[in-house]
Tab-separated table of C-alpha atoms in Angstrom:
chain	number	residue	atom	x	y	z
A	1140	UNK	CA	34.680	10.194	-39.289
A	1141	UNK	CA	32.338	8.748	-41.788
A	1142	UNK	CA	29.284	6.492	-40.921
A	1143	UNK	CA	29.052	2.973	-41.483
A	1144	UNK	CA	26.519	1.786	-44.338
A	1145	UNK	CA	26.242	-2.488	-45.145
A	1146	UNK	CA	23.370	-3.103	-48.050
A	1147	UNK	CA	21.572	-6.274	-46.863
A	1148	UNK	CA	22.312	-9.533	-48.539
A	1149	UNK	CA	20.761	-13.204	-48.061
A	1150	UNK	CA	23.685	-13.779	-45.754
A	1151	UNK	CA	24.485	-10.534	-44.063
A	1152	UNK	CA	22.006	-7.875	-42.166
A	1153	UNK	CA	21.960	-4.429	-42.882
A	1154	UNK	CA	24.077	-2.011	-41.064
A	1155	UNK	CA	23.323	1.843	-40.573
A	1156	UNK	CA	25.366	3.488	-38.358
A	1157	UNK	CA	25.550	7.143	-38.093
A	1158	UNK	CA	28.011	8.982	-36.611
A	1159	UNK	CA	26.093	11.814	-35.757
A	1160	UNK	CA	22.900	10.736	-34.285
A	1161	UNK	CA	24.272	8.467	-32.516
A	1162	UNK	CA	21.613	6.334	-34.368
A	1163	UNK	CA	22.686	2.729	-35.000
A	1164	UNK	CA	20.549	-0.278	-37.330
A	1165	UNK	CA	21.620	-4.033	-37.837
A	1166	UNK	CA	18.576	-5.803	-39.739
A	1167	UNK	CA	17.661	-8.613	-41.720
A	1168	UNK	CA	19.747	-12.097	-41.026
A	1169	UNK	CA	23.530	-12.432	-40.067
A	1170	UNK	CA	24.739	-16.141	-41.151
A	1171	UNK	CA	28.011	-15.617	-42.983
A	1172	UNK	CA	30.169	-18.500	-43.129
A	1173	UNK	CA	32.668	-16.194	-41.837
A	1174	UNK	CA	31.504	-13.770	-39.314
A	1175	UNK	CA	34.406	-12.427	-37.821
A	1176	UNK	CA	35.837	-11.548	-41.199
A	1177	UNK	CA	32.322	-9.605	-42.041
A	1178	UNK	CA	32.375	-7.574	-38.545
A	1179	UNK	CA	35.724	-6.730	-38.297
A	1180	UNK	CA	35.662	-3.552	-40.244
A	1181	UNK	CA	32.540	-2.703	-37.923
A	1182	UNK	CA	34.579	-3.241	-34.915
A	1183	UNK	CA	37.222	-1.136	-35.786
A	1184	UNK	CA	34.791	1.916	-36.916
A	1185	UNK	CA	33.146	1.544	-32.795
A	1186	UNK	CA	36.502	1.858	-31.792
A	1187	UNK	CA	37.213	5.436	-32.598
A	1188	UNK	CA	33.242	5.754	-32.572
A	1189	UNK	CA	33.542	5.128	-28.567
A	1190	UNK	CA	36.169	7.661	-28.281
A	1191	UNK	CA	33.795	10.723	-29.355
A	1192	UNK	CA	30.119	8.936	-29.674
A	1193	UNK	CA	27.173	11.093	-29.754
A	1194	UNK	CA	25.187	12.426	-27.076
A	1195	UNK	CA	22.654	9.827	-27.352
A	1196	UNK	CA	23.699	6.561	-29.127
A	1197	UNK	CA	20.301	4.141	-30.027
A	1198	UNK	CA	21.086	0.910	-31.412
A	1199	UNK	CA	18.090	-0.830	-32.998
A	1200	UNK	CA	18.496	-4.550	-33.708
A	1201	UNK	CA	15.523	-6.430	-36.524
A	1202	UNK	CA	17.221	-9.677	-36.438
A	1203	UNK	CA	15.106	-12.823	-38.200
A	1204	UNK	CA	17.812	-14.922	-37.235
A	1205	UNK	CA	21.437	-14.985	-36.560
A	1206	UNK	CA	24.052	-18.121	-36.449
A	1207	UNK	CA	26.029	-18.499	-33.109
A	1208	UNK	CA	29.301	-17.066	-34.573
A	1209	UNK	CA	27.515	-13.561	-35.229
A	1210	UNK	CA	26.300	-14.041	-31.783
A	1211	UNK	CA	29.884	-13.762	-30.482
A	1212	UNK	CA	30.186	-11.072	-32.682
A	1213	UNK	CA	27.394	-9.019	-31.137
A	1214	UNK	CA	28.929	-9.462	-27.793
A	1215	UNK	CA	32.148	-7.821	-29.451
A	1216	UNK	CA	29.812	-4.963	-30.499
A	1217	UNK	CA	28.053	-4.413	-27.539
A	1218	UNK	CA	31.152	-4.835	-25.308
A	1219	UNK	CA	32.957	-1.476	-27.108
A	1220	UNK	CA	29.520	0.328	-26.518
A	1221	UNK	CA	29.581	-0.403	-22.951
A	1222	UNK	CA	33.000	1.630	-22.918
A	1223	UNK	CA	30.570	4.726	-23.350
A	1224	UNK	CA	29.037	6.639	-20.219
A	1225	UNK	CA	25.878	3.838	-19.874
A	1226	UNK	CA	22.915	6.191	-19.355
A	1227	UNK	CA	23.445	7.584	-23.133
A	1228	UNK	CA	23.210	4.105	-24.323
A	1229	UNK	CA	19.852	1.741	-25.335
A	1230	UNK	CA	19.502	-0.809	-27.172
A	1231	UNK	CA	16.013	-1.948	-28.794
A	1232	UNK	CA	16.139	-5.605	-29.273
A	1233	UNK	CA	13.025	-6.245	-31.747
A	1234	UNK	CA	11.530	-9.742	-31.895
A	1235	UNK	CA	7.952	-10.997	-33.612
A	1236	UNK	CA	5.617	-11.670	-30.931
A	1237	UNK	CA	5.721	-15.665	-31.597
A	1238	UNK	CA	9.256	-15.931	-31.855
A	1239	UNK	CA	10.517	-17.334	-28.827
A	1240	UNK	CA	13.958	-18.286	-29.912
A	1241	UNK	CA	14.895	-14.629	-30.890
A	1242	UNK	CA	13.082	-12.869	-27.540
A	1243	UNK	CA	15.174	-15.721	-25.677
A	1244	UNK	CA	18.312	-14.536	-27.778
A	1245	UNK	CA	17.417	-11.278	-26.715
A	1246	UNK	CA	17.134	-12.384	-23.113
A	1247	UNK	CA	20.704	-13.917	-23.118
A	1248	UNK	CA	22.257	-10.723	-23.650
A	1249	UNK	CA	20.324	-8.818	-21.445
A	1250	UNK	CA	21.331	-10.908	-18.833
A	1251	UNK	CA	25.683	-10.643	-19.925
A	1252	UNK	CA	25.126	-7.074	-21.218
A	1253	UNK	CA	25.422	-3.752	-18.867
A	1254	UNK	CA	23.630	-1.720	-21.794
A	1255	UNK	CA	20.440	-1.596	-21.144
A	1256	UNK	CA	18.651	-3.665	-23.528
A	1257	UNK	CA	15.113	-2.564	-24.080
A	1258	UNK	CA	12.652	-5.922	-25.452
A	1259	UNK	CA	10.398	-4.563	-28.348
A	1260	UNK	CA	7.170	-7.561	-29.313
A	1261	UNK	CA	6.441	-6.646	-33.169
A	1262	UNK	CA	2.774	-7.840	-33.571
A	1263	UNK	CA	2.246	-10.198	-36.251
B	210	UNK	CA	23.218	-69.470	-70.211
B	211	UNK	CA	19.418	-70.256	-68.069
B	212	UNK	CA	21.171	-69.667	-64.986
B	213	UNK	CA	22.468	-66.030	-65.821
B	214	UNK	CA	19.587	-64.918	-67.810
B	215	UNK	CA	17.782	-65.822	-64.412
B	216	UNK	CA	20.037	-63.751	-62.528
B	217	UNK	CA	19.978	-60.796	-65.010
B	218	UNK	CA	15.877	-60.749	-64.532
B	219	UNK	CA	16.139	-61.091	-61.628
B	220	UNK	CA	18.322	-58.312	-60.895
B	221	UNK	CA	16.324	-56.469	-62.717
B	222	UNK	CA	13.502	-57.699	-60.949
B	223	UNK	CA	15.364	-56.256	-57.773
B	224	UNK	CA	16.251	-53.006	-59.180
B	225	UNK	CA	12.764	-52.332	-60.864
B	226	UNK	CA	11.688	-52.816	-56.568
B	227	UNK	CA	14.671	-50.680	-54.701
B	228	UNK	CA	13.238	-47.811	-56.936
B	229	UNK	CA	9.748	-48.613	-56.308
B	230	UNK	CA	10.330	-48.834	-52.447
B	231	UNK	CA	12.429	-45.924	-52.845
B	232	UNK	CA	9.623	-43.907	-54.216
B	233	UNK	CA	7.301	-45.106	-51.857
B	234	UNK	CA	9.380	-44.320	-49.008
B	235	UNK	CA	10.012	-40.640	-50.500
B	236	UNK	CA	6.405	-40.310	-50.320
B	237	UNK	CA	5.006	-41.492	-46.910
B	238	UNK	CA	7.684	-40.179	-45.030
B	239	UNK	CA	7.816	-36.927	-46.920
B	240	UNK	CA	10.878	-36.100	-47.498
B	241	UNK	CA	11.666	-32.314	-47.653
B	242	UNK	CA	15.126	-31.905	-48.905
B	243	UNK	CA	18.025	-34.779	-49.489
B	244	UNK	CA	21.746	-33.747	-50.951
B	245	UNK	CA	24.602	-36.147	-50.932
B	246	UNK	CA	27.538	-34.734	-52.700
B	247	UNK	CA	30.453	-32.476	-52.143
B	248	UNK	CA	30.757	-29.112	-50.035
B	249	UNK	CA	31.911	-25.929	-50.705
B	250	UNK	CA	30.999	-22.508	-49.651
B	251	UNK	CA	28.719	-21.693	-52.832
B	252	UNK	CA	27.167	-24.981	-52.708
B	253	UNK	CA	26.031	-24.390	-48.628
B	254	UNK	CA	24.489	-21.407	-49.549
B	255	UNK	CA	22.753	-22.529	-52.556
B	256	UNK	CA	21.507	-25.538	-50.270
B	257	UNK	CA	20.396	-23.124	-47.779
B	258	UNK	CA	18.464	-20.922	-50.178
B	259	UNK	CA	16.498	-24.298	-51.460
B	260	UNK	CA	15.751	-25.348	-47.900
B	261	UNK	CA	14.581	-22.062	-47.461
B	262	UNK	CA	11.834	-22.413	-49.881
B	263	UNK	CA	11.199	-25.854	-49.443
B	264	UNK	CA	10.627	-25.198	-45.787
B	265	UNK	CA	8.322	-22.355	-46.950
B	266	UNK	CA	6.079	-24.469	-48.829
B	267	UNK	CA	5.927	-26.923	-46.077
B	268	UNK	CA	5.909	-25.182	-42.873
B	269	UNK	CA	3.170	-22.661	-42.386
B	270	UNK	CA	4.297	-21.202	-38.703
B	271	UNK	CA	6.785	-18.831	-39.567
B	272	UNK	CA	8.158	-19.551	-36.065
B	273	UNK	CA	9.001	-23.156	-36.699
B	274	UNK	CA	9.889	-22.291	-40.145
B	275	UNK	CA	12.981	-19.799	-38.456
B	276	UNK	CA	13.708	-22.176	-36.250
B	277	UNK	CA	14.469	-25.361	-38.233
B	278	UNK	CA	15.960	-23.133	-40.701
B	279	UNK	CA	18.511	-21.710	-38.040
B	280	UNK	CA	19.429	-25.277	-36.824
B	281	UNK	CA	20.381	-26.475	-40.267
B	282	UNK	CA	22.002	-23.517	-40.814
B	283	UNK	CA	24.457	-24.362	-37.447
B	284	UNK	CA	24.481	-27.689	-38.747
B	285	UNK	CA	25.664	-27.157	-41.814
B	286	UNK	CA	27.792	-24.371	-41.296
B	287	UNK	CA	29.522	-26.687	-38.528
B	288	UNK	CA	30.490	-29.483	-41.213
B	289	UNK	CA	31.652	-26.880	-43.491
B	290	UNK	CA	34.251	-25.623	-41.101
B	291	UNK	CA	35.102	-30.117	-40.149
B	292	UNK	CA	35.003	-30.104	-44.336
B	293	UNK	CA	37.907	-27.505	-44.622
B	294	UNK	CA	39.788	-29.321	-41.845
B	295	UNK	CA	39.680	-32.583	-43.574
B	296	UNK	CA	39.076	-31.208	-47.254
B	297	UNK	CA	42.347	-32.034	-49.082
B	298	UNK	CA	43.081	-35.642	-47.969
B	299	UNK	CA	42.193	-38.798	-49.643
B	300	UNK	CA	38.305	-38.842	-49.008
B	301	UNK	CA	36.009	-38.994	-51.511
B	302	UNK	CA	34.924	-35.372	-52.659
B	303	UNK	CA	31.572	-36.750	-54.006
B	304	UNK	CA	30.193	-37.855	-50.715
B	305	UNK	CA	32.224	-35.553	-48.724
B	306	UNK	CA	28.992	-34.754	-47.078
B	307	UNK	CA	24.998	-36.234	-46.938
B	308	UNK	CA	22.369	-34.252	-45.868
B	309	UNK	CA	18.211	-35.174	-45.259
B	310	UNK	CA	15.466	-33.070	-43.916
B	311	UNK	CA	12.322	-34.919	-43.432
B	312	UNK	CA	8.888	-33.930	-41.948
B	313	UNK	CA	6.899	-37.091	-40.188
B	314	UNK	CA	3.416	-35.914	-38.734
B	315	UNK	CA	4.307	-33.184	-36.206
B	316	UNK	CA	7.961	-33.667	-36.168
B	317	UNK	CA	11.028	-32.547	-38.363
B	318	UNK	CA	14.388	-34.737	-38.283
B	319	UNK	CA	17.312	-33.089	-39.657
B	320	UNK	CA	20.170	-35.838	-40.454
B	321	UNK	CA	23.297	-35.562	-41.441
B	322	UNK	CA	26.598	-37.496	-42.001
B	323	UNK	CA	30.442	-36.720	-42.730
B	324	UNK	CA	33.669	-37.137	-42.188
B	325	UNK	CA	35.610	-35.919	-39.391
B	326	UNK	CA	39.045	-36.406	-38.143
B	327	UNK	CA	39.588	-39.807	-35.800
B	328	UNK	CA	41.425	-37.746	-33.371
B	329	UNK	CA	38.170	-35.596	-32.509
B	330	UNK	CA	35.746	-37.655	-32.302
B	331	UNK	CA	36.401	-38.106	-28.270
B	332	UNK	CA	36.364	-34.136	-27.939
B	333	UNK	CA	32.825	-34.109	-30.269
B	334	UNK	CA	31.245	-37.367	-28.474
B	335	UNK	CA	32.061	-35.837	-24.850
B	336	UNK	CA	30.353	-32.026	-26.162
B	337	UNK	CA	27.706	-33.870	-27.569
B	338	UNK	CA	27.129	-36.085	-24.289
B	339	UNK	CA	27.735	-33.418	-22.332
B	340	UNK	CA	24.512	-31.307	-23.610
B	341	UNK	CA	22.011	-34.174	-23.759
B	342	UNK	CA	22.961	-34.116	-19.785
B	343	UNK	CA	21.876	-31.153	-19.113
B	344	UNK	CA	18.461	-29.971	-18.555
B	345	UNK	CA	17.009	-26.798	-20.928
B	346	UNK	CA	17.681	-23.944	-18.203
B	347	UNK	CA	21.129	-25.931	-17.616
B	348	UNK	CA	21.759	-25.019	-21.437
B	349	UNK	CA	20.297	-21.855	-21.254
B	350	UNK	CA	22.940	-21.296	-18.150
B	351	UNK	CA	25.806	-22.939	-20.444
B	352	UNK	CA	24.946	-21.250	-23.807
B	353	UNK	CA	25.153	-17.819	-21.928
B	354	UNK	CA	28.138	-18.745	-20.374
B	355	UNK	CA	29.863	-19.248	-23.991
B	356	UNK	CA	28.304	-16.358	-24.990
B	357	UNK	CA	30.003	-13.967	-22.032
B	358	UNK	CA	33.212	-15.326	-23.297
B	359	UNK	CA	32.981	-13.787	-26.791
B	360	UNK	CA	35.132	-14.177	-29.495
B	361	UNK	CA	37.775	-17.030	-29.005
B	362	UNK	CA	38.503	-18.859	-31.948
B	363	UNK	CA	38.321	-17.389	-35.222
B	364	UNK	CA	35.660	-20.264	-35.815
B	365	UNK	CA	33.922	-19.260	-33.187
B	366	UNK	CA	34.531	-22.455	-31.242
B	367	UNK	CA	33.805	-23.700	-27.832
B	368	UNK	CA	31.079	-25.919	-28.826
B	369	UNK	CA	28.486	-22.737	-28.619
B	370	UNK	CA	26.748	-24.399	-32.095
B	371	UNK	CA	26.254	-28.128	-30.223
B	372	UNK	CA	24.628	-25.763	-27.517
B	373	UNK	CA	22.371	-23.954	-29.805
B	374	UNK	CA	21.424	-26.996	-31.960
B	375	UNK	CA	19.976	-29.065	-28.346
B	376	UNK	CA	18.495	-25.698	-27.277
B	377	UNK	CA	16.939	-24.948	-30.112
B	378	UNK	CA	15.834	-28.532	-30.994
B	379	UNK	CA	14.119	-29.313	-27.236
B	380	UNK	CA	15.190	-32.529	-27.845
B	381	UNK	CA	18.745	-35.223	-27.587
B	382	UNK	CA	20.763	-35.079	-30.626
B	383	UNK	CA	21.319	-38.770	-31.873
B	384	UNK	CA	24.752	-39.196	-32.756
B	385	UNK	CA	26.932	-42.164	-34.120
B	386	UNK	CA	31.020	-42.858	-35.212
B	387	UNK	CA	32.064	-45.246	-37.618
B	388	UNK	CA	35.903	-45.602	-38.226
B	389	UNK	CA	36.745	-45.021	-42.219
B	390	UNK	CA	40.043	-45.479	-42.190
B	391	UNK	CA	42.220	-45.161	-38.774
B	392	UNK	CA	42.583	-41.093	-39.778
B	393	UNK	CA	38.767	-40.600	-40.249
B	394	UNK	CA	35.416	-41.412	-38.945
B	395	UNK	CA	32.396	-41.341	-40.334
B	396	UNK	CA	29.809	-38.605	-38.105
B	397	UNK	CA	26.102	-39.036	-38.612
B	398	UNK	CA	23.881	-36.569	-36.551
B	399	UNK	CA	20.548	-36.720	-36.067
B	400	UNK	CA	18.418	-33.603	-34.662
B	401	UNK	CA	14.509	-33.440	-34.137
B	402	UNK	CA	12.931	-30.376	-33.758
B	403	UNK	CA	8.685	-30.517	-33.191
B	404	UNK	CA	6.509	-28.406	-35.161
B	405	UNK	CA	3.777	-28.120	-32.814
């Protein structure tokens, strides 16, 4: 199984998943017109990720902002990755430390979410 | 002869003032970004890249700056998706949509107007009613509970932008309907988001 590699555009984040390290990266923005269309490929690739995932799988998420329908997609992400036994999962949700509206976003999931979602302040 | 010179000066006269008051206007209420015009995928994201550096010039809290960037980007993004739905009928394509961003003092007012179909504008004035109701943890409560749901509709759906927009904007969104035609009404939207 091959990792997953997105290059960053205005529209869509970048995305860094590796198969072996378990070692996952969404950064940058996510507001394509379309967002189901630009995760679905990503979906598929956690499926079969899920059925063999690394010991440790640590999803890092730099976010400056995101529209709602990549919100819903994030749920769809996290939702296969709660499929794996939870103690070998974290997720670092990384916000800037005035940013209210993305450490609220952050917040929201944590609360629907059984991943544990870790809140990291990056200091201005 | 006298009487239609008169009313060509005076025309004139008129037009020399709408564009002077125009100006005027442009000025004191400061005006960030206007468009008025058709919409299409390319031209969203061009408009969205311009924002973006308007709002850079303008805004020097890179907080606020995210934030009323994000709400037009719902916005926007949420007439596109009403624009295909309609897109192909007998509406204008020139003034398909209208769009004004405008900072007074502490305050920004994002505005916007198009056309939507007759038969939603019940559903759209009930979602839009429905989340000046509620208080801001009552739309933190309801905007989580869209969330949970995840992907419905592949436009996302369930009203989760309306919820953002208020939530984001700490403030009512101003809404009004005028009938077109009996098909289509014409949707203007009004969001203010502070800056302080």
């Amino acid at each position: 199984m091959e990792n997953f590699y997105l290059e960053e555009t205005s529209k869509t984040p970048k995305l860094s998943f590796d198969r072996k390290t378990g070692k996952f990266l969404m950064s940058g923005r996510s507001i394509p017109e379309n967002s189901i269309e630009f995760y679905r490929p990503l979906f598929e690739w956690l499926d079969d990720y899920v059925k063999s995932p690394s010991d440790k799988t640590i999803f890092d998420i730099k976010l400056e902002y995101f529209n709602t329908s990549s919100s819903k997609c994030l749920v769809e992400i996290f939702r296969r990755l709660e499929r794996i036994d939870n103690n070998s999962v974290v997720i670092n949700w990384f916000y800037e430390e005035d940013d209210e509206d993305m450490q609220e976003s952050g917040e929201d999931f944590k609360e629907i979410i059984d991943i544990p979602i870790v809140m990291n302040v990056i200091e201005n | 002869m006298l009487t239609s010179q008169f009313i060509l000066e005076k025309g004139q006269f008129l037009n020399n003032l709408d564009i002077q008051a125009y100006y005027k206007q442009m000025q004191s209420s400061s005006i960030v970004m206007s468009y008025k015009g058709a919409a299409s995928n390319d031209l969203l994201t061009s408009l969205l890249s311009i924002a973006q550096t308007k709002l850079a010039e303008t805004e020097s809290k890179s907080a606020i700056k995210k934030r009323v960037f994000s709400i037009l980007v719902e916005i926007l993004q949420n007439i596109y998706h009403h624009y295909e739905a309609v897109h192909g009928n007998s509406l204008h394509e020139d003034d398909a949509i209208t769009f004004l961003l405008v900072k007074l003092d502490d305050t920004y007012t994002i505005i916007t107007g198009n056309y939507v179909a007759s038969k939603d504008v019940m559903m759209l004035k009930q979602r839009i009613d429905e989340v000046n109701s509620l208080t801001a943890d009552e739309l933190k409560e309801k905007y989580r509970e869209q969330l949970n749901i995840g992907v419905v509709s592949p436009k996302g759906g369930a009203g989760l932008g309306i919820i953002d927009i208020a939530r984001k904007s700490g403030n009512r969104l101003e809404y009004e309907f005028e009938e077109f035609d009996p098909h289509y009404s014409f949707f203007s939207l009004t969001v203010r988001i502070s800056a302080n």
